[in-house]
PDB file of C-alpha atoms in Angstrom:
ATOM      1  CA  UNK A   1     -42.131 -33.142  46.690  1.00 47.00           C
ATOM      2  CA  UNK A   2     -41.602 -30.527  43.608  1.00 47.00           C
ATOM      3  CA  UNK A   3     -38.241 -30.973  42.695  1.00 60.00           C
ATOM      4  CA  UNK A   4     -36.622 -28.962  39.744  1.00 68.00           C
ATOM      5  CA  UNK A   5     -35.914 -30.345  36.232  1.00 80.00           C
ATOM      6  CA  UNK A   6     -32.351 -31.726  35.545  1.00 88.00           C
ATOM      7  CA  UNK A   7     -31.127 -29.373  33.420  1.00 90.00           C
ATOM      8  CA  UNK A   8     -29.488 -30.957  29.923  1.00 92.00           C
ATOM      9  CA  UNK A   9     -25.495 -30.163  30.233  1.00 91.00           C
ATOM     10  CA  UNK A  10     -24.515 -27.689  28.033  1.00 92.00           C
ATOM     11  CA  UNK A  11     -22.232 -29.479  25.729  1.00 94.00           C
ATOM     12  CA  UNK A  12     -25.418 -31.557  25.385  1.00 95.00           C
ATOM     13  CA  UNK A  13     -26.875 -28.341  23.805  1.00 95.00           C
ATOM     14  CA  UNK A  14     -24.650 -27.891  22.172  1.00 96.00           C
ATOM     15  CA  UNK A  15     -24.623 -31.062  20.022  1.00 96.00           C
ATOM     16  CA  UNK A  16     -28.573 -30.999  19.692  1.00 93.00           C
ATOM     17  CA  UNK A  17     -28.146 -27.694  18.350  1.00 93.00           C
ATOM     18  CA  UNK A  18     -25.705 -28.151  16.324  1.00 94.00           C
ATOM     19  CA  UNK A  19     -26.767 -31.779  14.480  1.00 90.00           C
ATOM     20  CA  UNK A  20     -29.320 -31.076  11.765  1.00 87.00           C
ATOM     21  CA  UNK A  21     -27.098 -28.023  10.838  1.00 92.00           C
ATOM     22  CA  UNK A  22     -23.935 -29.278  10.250  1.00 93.00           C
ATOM     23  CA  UNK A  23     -22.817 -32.643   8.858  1.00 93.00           C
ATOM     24  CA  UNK A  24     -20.817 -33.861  12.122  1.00 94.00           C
ATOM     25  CA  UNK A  25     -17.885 -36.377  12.266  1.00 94.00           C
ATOM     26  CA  UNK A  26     -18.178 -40.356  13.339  1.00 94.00           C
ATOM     27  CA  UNK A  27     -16.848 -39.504  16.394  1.00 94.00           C
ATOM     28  CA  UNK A  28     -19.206 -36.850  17.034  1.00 95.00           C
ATOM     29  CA  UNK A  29     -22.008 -38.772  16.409  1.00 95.00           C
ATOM     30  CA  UNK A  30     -21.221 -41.167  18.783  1.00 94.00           C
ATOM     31  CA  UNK A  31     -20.230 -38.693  21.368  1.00 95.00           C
ATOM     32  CA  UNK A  32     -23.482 -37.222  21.076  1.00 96.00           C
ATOM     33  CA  UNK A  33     -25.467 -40.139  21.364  1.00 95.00           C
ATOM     34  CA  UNK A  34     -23.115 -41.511  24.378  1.00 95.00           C
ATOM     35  CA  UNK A  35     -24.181 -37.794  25.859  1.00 95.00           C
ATOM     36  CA  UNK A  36     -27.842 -38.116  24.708  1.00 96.00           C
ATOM     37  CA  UNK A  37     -28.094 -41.952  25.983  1.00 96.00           C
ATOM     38  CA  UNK A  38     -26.636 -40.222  29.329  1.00 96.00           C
ATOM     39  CA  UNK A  39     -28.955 -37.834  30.003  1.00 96.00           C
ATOM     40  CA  UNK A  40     -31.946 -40.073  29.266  1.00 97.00           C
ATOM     41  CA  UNK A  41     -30.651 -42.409  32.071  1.00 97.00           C
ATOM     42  CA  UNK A  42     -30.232 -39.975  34.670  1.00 96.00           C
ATOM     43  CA  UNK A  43     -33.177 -38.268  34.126  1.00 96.00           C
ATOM     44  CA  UNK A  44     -34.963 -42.489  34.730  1.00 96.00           C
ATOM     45  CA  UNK A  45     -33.154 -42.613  37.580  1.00 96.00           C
ATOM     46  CA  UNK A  46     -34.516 -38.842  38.815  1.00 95.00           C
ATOM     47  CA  UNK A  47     -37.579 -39.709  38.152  1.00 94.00           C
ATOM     48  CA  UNK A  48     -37.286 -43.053  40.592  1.00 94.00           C
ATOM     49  CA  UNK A  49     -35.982 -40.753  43.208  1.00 93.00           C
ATOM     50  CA  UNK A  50     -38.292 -38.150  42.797  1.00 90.00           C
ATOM     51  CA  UNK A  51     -41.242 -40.754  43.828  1.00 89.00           C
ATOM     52  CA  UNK A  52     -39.870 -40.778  47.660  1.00 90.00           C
ATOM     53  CA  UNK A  53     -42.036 -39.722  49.990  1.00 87.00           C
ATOM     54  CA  UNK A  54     -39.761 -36.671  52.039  1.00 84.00           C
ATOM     55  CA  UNK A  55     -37.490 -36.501  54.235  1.00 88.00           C
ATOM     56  CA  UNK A  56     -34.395 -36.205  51.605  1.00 92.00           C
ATOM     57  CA  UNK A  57     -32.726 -33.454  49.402  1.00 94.00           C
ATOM     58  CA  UNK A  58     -31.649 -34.223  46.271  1.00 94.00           C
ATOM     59  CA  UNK A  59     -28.652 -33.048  44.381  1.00 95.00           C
ATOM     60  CA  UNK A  60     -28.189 -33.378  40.645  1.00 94.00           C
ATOM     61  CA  UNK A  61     -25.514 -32.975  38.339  1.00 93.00           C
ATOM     62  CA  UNK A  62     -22.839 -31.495  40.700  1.00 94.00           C
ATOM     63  CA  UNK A  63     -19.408 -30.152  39.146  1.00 94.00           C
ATOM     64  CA  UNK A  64     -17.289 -29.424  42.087  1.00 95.00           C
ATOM     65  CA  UNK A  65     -13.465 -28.352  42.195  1.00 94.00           C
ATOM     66  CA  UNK A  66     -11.319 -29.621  44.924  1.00 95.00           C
ATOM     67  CA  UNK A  67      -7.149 -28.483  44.738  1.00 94.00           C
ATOM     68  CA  UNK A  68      -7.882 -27.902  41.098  1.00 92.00           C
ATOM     69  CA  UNK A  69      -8.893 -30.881  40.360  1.00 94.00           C
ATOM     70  CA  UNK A  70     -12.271 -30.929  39.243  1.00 93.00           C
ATOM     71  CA  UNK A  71     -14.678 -34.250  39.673  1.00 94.00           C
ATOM     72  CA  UNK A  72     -18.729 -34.851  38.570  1.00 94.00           C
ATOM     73  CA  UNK A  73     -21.440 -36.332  40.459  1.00 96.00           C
ATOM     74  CA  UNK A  74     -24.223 -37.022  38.276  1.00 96.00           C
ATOM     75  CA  UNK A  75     -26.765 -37.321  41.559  1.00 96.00           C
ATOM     76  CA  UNK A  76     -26.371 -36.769  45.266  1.00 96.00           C
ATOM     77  CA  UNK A  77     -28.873 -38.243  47.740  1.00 96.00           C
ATOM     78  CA  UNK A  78     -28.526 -36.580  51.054  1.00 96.00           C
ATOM     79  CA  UNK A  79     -30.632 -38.642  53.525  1.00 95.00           C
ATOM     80  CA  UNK A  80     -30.493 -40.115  56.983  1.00 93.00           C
ATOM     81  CA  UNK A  81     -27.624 -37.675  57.976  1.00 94.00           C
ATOM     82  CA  UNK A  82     -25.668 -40.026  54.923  1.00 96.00           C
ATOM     83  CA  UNK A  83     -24.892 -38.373  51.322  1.00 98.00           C
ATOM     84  CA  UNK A  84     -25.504 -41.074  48.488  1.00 98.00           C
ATOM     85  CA  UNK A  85     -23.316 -40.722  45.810  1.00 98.00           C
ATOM     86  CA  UNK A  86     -24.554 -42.075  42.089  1.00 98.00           C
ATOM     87  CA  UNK A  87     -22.464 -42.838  39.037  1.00 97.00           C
ATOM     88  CA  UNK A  88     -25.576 -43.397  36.461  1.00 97.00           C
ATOM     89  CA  UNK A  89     -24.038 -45.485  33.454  1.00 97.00           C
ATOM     90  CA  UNK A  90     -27.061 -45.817  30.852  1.00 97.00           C
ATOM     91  CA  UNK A  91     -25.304 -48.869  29.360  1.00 96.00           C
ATOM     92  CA  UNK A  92     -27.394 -50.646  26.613  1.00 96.00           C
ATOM     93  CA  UNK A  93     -26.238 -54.728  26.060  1.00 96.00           C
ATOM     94  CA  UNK A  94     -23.963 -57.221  26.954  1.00 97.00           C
ATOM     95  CA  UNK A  95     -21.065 -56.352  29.211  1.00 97.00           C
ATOM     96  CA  UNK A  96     -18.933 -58.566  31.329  1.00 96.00           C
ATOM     97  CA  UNK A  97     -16.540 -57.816  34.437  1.00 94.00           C
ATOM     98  CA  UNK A  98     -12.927 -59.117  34.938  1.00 92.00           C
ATOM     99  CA  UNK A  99      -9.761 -58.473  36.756  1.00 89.00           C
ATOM    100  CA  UNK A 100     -11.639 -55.558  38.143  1.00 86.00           C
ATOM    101  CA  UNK A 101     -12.445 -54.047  34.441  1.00 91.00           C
ATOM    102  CA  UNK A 102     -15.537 -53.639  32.537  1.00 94.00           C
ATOM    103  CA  UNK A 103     -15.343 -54.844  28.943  1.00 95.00           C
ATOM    104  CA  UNK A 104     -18.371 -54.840  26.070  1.00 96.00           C
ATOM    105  CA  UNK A 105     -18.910 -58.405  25.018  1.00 95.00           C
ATOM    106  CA  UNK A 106     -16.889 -57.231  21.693  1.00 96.00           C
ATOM    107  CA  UNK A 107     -13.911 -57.251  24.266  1.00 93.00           C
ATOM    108  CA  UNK A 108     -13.715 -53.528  24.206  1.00 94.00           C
ATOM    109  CA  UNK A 109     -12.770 -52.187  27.740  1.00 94.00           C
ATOM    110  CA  UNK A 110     -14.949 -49.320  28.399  1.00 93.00           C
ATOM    111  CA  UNK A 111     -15.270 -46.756  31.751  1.00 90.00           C
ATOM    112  CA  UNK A 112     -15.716 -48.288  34.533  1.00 91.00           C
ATOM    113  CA  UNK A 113     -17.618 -46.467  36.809  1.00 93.00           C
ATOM    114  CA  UNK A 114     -16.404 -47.529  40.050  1.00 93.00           C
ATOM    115  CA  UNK A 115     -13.206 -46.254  39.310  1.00 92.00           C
ATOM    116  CA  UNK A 116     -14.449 -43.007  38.159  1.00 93.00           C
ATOM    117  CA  UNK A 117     -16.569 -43.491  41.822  1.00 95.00           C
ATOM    118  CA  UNK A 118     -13.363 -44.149  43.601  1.00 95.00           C
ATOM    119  CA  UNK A 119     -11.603 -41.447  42.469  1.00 96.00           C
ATOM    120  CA  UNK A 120     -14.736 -38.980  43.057  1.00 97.00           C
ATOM    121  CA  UNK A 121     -15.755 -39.932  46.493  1.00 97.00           C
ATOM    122  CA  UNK A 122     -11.777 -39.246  47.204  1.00 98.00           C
ATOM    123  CA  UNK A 123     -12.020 -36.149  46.544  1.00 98.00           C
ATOM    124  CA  UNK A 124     -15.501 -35.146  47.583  1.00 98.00           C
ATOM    125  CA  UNK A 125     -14.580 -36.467  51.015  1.00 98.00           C
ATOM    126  CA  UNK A 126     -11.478 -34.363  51.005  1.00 98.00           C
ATOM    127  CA  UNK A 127     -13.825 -31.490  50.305  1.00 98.00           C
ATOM    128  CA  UNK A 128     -16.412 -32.017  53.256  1.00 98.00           C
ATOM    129  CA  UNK A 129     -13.089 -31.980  55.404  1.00 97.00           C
ATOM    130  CA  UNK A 130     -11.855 -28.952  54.212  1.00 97.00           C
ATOM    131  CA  UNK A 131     -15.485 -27.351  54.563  1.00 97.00           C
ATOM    132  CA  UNK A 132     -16.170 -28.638  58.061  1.00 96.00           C
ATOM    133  CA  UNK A 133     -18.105 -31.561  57.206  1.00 97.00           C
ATOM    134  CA  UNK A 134     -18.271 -35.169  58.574  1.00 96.00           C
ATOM    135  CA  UNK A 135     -21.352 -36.940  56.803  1.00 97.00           C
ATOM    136  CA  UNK A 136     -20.505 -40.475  55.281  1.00 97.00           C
ATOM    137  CA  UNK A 137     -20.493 -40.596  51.525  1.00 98.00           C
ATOM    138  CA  UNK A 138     -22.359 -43.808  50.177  1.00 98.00           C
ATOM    139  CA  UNK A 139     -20.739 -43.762  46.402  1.00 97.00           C
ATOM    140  CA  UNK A 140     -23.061 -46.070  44.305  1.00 97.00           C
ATOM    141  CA  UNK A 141     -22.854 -47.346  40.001  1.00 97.00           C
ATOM    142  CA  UNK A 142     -26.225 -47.226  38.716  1.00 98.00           C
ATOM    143  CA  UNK A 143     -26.998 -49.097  35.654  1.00 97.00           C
ATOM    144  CA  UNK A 144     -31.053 -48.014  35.014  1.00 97.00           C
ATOM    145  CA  UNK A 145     -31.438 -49.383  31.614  1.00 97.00           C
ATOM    146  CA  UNK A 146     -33.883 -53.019  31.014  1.00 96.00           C
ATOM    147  CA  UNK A 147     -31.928 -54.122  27.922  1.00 97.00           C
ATOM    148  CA  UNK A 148     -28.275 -53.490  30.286  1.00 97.00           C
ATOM    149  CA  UNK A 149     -26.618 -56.971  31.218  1.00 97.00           C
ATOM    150  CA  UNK A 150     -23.163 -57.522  33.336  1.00 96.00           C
ATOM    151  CA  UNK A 151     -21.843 -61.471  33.479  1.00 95.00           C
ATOM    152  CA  UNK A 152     -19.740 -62.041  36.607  1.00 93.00           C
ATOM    153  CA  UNK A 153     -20.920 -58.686  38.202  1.00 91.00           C
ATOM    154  CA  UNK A 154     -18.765 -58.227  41.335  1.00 89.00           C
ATOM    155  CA  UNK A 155     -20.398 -58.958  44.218  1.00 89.00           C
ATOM    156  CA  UNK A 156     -20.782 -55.852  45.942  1.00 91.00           C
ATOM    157  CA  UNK A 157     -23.480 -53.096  47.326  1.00 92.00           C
ATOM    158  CA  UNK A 158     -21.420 -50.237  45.252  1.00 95.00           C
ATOM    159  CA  UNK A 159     -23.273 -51.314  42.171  1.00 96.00           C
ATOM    160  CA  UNK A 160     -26.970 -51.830  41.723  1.00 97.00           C
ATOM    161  CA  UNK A 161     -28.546 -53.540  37.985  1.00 97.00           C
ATOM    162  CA  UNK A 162     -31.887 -52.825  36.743  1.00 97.00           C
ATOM    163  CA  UNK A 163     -32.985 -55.697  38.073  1.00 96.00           C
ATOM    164  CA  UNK A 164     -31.957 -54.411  41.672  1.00 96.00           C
ATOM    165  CA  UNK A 165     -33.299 -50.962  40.932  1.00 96.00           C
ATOM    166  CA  UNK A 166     -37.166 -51.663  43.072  1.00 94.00           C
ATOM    167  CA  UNK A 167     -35.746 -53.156  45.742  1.00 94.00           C
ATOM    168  CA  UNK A 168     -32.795 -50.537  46.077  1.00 96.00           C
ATOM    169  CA  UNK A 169     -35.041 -47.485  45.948  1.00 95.00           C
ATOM    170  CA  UNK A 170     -37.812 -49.168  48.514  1.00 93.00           C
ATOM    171  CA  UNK A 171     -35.273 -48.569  51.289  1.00 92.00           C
ATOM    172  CA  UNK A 172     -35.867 -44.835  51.035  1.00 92.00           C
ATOM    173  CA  UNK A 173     -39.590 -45.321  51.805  1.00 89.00           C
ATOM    174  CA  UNK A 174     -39.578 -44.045  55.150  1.00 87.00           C
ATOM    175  CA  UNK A 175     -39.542 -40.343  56.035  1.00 85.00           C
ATOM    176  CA  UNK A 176     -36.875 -39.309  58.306  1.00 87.00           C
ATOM    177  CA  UNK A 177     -36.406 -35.689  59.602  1.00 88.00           C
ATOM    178  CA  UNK A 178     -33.551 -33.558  57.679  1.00 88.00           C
ATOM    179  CA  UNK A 179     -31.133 -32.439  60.176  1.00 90.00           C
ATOM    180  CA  UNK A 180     -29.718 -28.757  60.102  1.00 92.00           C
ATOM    181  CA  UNK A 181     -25.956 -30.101  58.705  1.00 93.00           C
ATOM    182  CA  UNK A 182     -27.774 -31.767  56.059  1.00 94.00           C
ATOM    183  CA  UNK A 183     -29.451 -28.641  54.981  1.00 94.00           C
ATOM    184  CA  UNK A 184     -26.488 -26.912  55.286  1.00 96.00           C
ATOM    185  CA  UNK A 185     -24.334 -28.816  53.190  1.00 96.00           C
ATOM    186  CA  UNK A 186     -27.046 -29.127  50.811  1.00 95.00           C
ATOM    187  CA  UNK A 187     -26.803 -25.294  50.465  1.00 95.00           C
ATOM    188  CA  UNK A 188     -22.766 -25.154  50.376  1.00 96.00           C
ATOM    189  CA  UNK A 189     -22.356 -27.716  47.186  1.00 96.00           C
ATOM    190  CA  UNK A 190     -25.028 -25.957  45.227  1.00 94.00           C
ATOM    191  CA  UNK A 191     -23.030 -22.607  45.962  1.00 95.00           C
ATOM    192  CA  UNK A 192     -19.741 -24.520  44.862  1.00 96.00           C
ATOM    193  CA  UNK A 193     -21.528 -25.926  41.810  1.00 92.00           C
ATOM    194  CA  UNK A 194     -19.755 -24.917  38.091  1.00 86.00           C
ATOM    195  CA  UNK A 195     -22.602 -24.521  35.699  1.00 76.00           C
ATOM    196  CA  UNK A 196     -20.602 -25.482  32.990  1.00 74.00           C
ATOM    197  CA  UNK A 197     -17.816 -28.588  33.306  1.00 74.00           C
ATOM    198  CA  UNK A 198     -13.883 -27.616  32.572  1.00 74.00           C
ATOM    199  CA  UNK A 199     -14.138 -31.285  30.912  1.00 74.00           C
ATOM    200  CA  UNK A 200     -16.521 -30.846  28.064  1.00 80.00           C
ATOM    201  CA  UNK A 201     -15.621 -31.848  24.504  1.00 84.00           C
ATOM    202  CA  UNK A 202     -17.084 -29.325  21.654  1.00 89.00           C
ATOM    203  CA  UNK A 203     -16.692 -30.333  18.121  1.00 91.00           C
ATOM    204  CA  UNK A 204     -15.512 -27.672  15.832  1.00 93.00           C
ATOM    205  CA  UNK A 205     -18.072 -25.564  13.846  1.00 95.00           C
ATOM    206  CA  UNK A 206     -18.242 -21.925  12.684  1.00 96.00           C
ATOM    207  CA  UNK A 207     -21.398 -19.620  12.288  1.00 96.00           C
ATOM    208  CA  UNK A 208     -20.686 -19.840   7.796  1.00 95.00           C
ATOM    209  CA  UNK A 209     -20.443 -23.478   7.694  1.00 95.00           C
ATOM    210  CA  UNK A 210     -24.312 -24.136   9.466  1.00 96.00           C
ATOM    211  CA  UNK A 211     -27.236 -24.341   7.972  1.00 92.00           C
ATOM    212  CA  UNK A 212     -29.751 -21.677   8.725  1.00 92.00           C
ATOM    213  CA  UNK A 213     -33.283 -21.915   9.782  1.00 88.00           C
ATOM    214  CA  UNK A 214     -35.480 -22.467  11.835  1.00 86.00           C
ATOM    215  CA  UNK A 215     -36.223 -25.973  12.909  1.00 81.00           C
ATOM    216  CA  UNK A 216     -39.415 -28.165  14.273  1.00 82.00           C
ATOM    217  CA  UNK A 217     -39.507 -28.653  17.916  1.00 79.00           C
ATOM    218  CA  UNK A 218     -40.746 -32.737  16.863  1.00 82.00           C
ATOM    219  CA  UNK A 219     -38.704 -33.622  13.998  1.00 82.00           C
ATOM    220  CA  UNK A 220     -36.043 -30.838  13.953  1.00 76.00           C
ATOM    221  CA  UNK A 221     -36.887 -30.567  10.274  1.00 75.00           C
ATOM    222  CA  UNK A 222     -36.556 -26.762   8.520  1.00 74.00           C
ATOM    223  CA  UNK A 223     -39.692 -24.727   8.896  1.00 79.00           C
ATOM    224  CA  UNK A 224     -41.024 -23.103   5.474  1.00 72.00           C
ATOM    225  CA  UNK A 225     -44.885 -22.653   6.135  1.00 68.00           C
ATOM    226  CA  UNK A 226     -45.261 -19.238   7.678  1.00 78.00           C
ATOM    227  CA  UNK A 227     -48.465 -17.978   8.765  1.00 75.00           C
ATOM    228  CA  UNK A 228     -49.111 -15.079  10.287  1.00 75.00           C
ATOM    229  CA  UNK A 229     -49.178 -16.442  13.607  1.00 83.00           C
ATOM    230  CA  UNK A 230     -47.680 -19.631  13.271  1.00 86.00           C
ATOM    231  CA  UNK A 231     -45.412 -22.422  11.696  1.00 85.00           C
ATOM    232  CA  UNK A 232     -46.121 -25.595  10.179  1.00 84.00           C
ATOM    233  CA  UNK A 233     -43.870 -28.128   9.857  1.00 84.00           C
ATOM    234  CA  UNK A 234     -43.923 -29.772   6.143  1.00 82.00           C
ATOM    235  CA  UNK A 235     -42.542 -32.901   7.473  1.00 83.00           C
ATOM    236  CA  UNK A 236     -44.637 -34.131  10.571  1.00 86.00           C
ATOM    237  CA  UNK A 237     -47.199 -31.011  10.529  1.00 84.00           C
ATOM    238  CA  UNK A 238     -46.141 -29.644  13.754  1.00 84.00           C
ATOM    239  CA  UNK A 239     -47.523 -26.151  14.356  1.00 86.00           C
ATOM    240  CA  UNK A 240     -46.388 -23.758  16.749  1.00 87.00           C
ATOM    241  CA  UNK A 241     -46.456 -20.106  17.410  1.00 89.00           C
ATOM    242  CA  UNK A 242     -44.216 -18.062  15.402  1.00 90.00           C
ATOM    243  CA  UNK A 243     -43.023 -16.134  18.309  1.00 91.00           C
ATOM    244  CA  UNK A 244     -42.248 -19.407  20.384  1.00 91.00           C
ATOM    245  CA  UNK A 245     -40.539 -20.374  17.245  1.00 90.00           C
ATOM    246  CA  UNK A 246     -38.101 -17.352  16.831  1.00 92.00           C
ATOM    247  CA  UNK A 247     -37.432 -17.233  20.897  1.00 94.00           C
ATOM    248  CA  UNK A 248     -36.361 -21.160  20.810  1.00 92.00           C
ATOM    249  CA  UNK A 249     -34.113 -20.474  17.674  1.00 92.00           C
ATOM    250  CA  UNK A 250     -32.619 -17.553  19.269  1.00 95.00           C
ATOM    251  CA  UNK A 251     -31.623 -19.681  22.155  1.00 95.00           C
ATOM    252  CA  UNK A 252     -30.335 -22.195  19.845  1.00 94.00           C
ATOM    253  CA  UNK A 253     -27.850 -18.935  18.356  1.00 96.00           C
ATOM    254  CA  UNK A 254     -26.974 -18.096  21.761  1.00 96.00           C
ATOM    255  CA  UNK A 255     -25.925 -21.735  23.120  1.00 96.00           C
ATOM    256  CA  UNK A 256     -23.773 -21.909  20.208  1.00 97.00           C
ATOM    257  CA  UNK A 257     -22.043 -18.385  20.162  1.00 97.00           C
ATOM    258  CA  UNK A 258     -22.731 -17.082  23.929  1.00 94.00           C
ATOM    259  CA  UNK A 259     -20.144 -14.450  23.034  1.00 94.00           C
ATOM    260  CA  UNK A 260     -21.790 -12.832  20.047  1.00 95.00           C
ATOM    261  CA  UNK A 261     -24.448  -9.727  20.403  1.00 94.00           C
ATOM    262  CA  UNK A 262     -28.165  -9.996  19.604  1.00 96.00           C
ATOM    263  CA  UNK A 263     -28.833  -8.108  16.580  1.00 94.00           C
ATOM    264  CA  UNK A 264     -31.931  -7.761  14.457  1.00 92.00           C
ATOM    265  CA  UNK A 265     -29.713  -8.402  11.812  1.00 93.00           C
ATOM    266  CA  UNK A 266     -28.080 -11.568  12.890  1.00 95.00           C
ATOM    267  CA  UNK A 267     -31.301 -13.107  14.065  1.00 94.00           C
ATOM    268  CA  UNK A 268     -32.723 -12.496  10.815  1.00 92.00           C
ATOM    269  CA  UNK A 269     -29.928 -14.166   9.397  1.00 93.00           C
ATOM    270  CA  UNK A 270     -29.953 -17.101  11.645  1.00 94.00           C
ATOM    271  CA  UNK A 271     -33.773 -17.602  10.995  1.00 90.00           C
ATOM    272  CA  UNK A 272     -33.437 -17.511   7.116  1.00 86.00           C
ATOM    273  CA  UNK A 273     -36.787 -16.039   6.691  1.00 80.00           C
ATOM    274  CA  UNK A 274     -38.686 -12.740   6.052  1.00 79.00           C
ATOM    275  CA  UNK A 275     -39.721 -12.501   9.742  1.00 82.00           C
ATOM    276  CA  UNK A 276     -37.976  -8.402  10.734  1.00 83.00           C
ATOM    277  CA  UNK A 277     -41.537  -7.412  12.413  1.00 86.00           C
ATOM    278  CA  UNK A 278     -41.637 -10.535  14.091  1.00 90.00           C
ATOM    279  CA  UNK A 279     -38.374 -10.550  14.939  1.00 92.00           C
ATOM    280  CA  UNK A 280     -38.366  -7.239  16.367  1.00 91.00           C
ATOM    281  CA  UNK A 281     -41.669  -7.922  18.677  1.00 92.00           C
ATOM    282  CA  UNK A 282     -39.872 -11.086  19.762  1.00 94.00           C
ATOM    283  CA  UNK A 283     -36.892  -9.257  21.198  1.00 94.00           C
ATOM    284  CA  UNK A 284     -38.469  -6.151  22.498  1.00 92.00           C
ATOM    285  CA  UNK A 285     -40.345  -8.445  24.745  1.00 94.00           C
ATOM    286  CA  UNK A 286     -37.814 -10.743  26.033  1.00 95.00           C
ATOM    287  CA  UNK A 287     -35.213  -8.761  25.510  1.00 95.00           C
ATOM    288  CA  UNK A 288     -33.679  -5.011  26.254  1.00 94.00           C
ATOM    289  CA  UNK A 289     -32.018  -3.217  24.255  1.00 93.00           C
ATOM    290  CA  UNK A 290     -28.654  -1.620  24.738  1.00 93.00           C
ATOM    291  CA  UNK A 291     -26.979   1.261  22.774  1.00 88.00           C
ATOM    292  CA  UNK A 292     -28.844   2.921  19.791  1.00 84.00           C
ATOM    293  CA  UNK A 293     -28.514   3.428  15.554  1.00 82.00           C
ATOM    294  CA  UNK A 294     -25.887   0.514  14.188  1.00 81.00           C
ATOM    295  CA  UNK A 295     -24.439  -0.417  17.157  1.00 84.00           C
ATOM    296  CA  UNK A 296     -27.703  -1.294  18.559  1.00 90.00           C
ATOM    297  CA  UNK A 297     -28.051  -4.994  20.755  1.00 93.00           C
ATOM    298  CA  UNK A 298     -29.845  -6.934  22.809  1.00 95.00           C
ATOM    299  CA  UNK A 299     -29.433  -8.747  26.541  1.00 94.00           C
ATOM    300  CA  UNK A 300     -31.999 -11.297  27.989  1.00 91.00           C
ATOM    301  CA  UNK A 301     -34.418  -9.081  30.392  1.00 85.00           C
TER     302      UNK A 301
END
């Protein structure tokens, strides 16, 4: 089955973006690698589900709003008239459980997710009421990662270990018919889906304080060999098409400042390099243009 990519989240983005331009903060460095280290788990644990044979719809990265009180699901498994519910923690070492908390073996407590699953199945079960809905939510803690290790794990289905992860995804094997609810309530989250989470955490950084350029898609180094056609990277000797190189850059602008106009000019000044023909081809082909003279911009086509 051809499933769509997950997409990254956008504060995600916004922190890849953002990292070989600005110096950022201890606590943004870990925040983006607790983001990065995320991702990279749920995407594993995609790519697990993905292998199934039919028979199931799958739901990623849901941000739903219930009373004003908004929740996450980081993957939804609607199968066998049942909606599977995964909290994917992508923990890396030594972790222990007690008194119903999860603590690092440095003693540190850190989230545990069947809390977090406690309080989201709550409230996505209050939701399927209000919508008309009676399928049984299964809410599940994934841990995906080899090098992840819990002493005195609770014994309990609600949480499966990479050791469990095989056997756990075997029981899906079998192709069973989607009914029409399923389908249907498939179709109602993704239209309640927010694209961007109320609960996201930007650090602070304005357009003077970056560093401008254009970086390497491999080592996210500064590009300075310009070719007619193409970019080299001085670093790892990436090369890539110019235009591919301005289009990804210009993306990069508009994660950061989604409120700011497309101009020749700013592009120019965002790409730090004697590149206005370029530039302009780039944008009249992905782009149209809007107004005329000075006040001139541009909107994705």
């Amino acid at each position: 089955m051809h499933l769509p990519a997950r997409k990254k989240a956008h504060e995600l983005q916004v922190y890849e973006a953002l990292i070989y331009r600005k110096r950022f903060s201890s606590k943004d460095k870990r925040r983006y690698r607790s983001l990065k280290r995320g991702y990279e788990g749920e995407v594993y644990f995609d790519h697990l589900l993905e292998q199934l044979p039919g028979g199931y719809i799958l739901l990623k990265d849901l941000c739903l709003n219930y009373n004003d009180r908004f929740f996450q699901i980081d993957q939804g498994l609607l199968y066998n008239n049942l909606f599977y519910m995964y909290e994917i923690k992508n923990y890396i070492g030594e972790y222990y459980d007690q008194d119903e908390k999860l603590y690092h073996i440095s003693e540190k407590e850190v989230d545990d997710p069947l809390i977090q699953l406690k309080r989201s199945s709550s409230l996505l079960r209050q939701l399927f009421h209000q919508l008309g809905f009676t399928t049984p939510i299964v809410p599940t803690a994934v841990f995906p990662n080899p090098e992840f290790t819990l002493f005195h794990a609770p014994r309990t289905d609600k949480i499966i270990l990479p050791s469990q992860l095989g056997q756990y995804i075997r029981q899906f094997n079998q192709t069973i018919p989607l009914s029409p609810s399923l389908q249907q309530l498939s179709d109602k989250l993704h239209s309640l889906n927010k694209k961007t989470s109320p609960q996201q955490t930007l650090p602070d950084y304005h357009y003077n304080e970056l560093k401008k350029g254009m970086r390497c898609p491999s080592c996210s180094g500064i590009l300075k060999d310009i070719a007619k056609n193409s970019c080299t990277c001085r670093a790892c000797g990436e090369k890539e098409n110019l235009q591919h190189v301005i289009l990804r850059n210009i993306d990069e602008f508009q994660i950061l400042f989604p409120n700011q106009k497309i101009t020749t000019k700013i592009i120019h000044d965002w790409c730090e390099m004697d590149l206005n023909w370029s530039i302009r081809t780039v944008l009249k082909k992905n782009f149209e243009k809007m107004g005329a003279n000075k006040g001139a911009y541009f909107v994705r086509k």
